[in-house]
Amino acid sequence: TFDVSVWEIFWWCFVGATVVMLNSGDEKNPLAICDTIGKSKISAIHFVPSMLKVFLLSIENNKQLVELLGSLKYVFASGEALKSSHVHEFKEYITDAGNQAKLVNLYGPTEASIDVTYYDCTGSEIVVPIGKPIDNTKIYIINNNTLCG
């Protein structure tokens, strides 16, 4: 288990959706992920950025896979730093190809247990910000010169 799995496991029931689990091992297989998205009409998916990169490279190498992603509305990324290259590739291979999915950077699982900030990526980022606090959350960004408490 991982702390981010808390919202992945329960979020769907709060919004009236259905959860779809991949077969064991398919979480590392972009072709199986695309196939599952297409067959199950997945609207939201969550990646760590390193797996998002692998996923995007597969789409770059097989443009027909984009057709399977038509149901996607949200692609969430967290657990690692989301790089501007990930955002630019997402825009090029997904949104510029006609899919309306939004890439959302979630931040804070390591520092705060589960995500605490979000940023809706536009595709023009030079640096991807951590974004704004999620609902009912405050954030404090401190440095060595700031005392908290």
Tab-separated table of N, CA, C and O in Angstrom, residues 4 9 11 15 17 21-22 24 27 31 37 43-44 50 54 59-60 112 116 119-120 132 136 146 148:
chain	number	residue	atom	x	y	z
A	4	VAL	N	-1.041	7.387	-1.268
A	4	VAL	CA	-1.870	7.889	-2.354
A	4	VAL	C	-2.978	6.893	-2.691
A	4	VAL	O	-4.051	7.279	-3.169
A	9	ILE	N	-8.444	4.373	-3.863
A	9	ILE	CA	-9.366	3.310	-3.471
A	9	ILE	C	-10.759	3.852	-3.162
A	9	ILE	O	-11.767	3.240	-3.496
A	11	TRP	N	-11.946	7.356	-3.683
A	11	TRP	CA	-12.437	8.509	-4.424
A	11	TRP	C	-13.609	8.169	-5.331
A	11	TRP	O	-14.601	8.883	-5.395
A	15	VAL	N	-17.705	9.993	-5.813
A	15	VAL	CA	-18.168	10.738	-6.983
A	15	VAL	C	-19.113	9.916	-7.859
A	15	VAL	O	-19.504	10.363	-8.929
A	17	ALA	N	-18.586	6.874	-9.330
A	17	ALA	CA	-17.928	6.249	-10.474
A	17	ALA	C	-17.716	4.758	-10.209
A	17	ALA	O	-18.175	4.222	-9.204
A	21	MET	N	-9.663	-2.214	-11.983
A	21	MET	CA	-8.315	-2.648	-11.610
A	21	MET	C	-7.682	-3.376	-12.797
A	21	MET	O	-8.337	-4.171	-13.465
A	22	LEU	N	-6.428	-3.089	-13.039
A	22	LEU	CA	-5.679	-3.797	-14.074
A	22	LEU	C	-5.310	-5.190	-13.580
A	22	LEU	O	-5.189	-5.422	-12.369
A	24	SER	N	-2.756	-8.101	-12.710
A	24	SER	CA	-1.431	-8.018	-12.115
A	24	SER	C	-0.359	-7.978	-13.199
A	24	SER	O	-0.368	-8.796	-14.125
A	27	GLU	N	0.078	-2.951	-14.903
A	27	GLU	CA	0.375	-1.567	-14.526
A	27	GLU	C	1.699	-1.106	-15.125
A	27	GLU	O	1.973	0.099	-15.177
A	31	LEU	N	0.414	-0.709	-23.312
A	31	LEU	CA	-0.577	-1.217	-24.261
A	31	LEU	C	-1.790	-1.774	-23.528
A	31	LEU	O	-2.935	-1.535	-23.930
A	37	ILE	N	-8.364	1.286	-20.762
A	37	ILE	CA	-9.026	2.602	-20.841
A	37	ILE	C	-10.101	2.563	-21.920
A	37	ILE	O	-11.232	3.001	-21.699
A	43	SER	N	-12.349	7.332	-17.227
A	43	SER	CA	-12.355	8.794	-17.330
A	43	SER	C	-11.232	9.445	-16.529
A	43	SER	O	-10.881	10.591	-16.787
A	44	ALA	N	-10.669	8.732	-15.562
A	44	ALA	CA	-9.576	9.288	-14.749
A	44	ALA	C	-8.567	8.184	-14.456
A	44	ALA	O	-8.947	7.037	-14.174
A	50	SER	N	7.268	8.875	-13.751
A	50	SER	CA	8.141	7.977	-14.515
A	50	SER	C	7.330	6.987	-15.355
A	50	SER	O	7.713	6.666	-16.484
A	54	VAL	N	6.757	6.533	-19.693
A	54	VAL	CA	6.719	5.272	-20.450
A	54	VAL	C	5.426	5.192	-21.265
A	54	VAL	O	5.425	4.810	-22.441
A	59	ILE	N	2.670	5.900	-26.744
A	59	ILE	CA	1.731	6.600	-27.620
A	59	ILE	C	2.476	7.282	-28.758
A	59	ILE	O	2.024	7.266	-29.905
A	60	GLU	N	3.640	7.861	-28.451
A	60	GLU	CA	4.446	8.487	-29.498
A	60	GLU	C	4.793	7.473	-30.580
A	60	GLU	O	4.775	7.786	-31.767
A	112	ALA	N	3.261	15.059	3.138
A	112	ALA	CA	2.076	15.277	3.961
A	112	ALA	C	1.123	14.091	4.030
A	112	ALA	O	0.075	14.209	4.630
A	116	VAL	N	-1.780	17.218	-1.323
A	116	VAL	CA	-2.268	18.438	-0.673
A	116	VAL	C	-2.390	19.619	-1.620
A	116	VAL	O	-3.064	20.587	-1.306
A	119	TYR	N	-2.263	21.263	-9.538
A	119	TYR	CA	-2.030	22.254	-10.581
A	119	TYR	C	-2.502	21.669	-11.902
A	119	TYR	O	-2.073	20.586	-12.305
A	120	ASP	N	-3.421	22.367	-12.573
A	120	ASP	CA	-3.893	21.952	-13.893
A	120	ASP	C	-2.878	22.402	-14.940
A	120	ASP	O	-2.709	23.599	-15.169
A	132	LYS	N	-2.078	24.909	-6.064
A	132	LYS	CA	-2.870	25.465	-4.973
A	132	LYS	C	-3.311	24.343	-4.035
A	132	LYS	O	-3.415	23.188	-4.440
A	136	ASN	N	-10.287	22.485	1.652
A	136	ASN	CA	-10.191	22.289	3.102
A	136	ASN	C	-8.754	22.030	3.569
A	136	ASN	O	-8.531	21.330	4.542
A	146	THR	N	12.442	30.708	8.290
A	146	THR	CA	11.069	30.785	8.760
A	146	THR	C	10.854	29.771	9.874
A	146	THR	O	11.206	28.617	9.738
A	148	CYS	N	8.054	27.864	12.200
A	148	CYS	CA	6.639	27.522	12.217
A	148	CYS	C	6.264	27.072	13.617
A	148	CYS	O	7.005	26.352	14.276
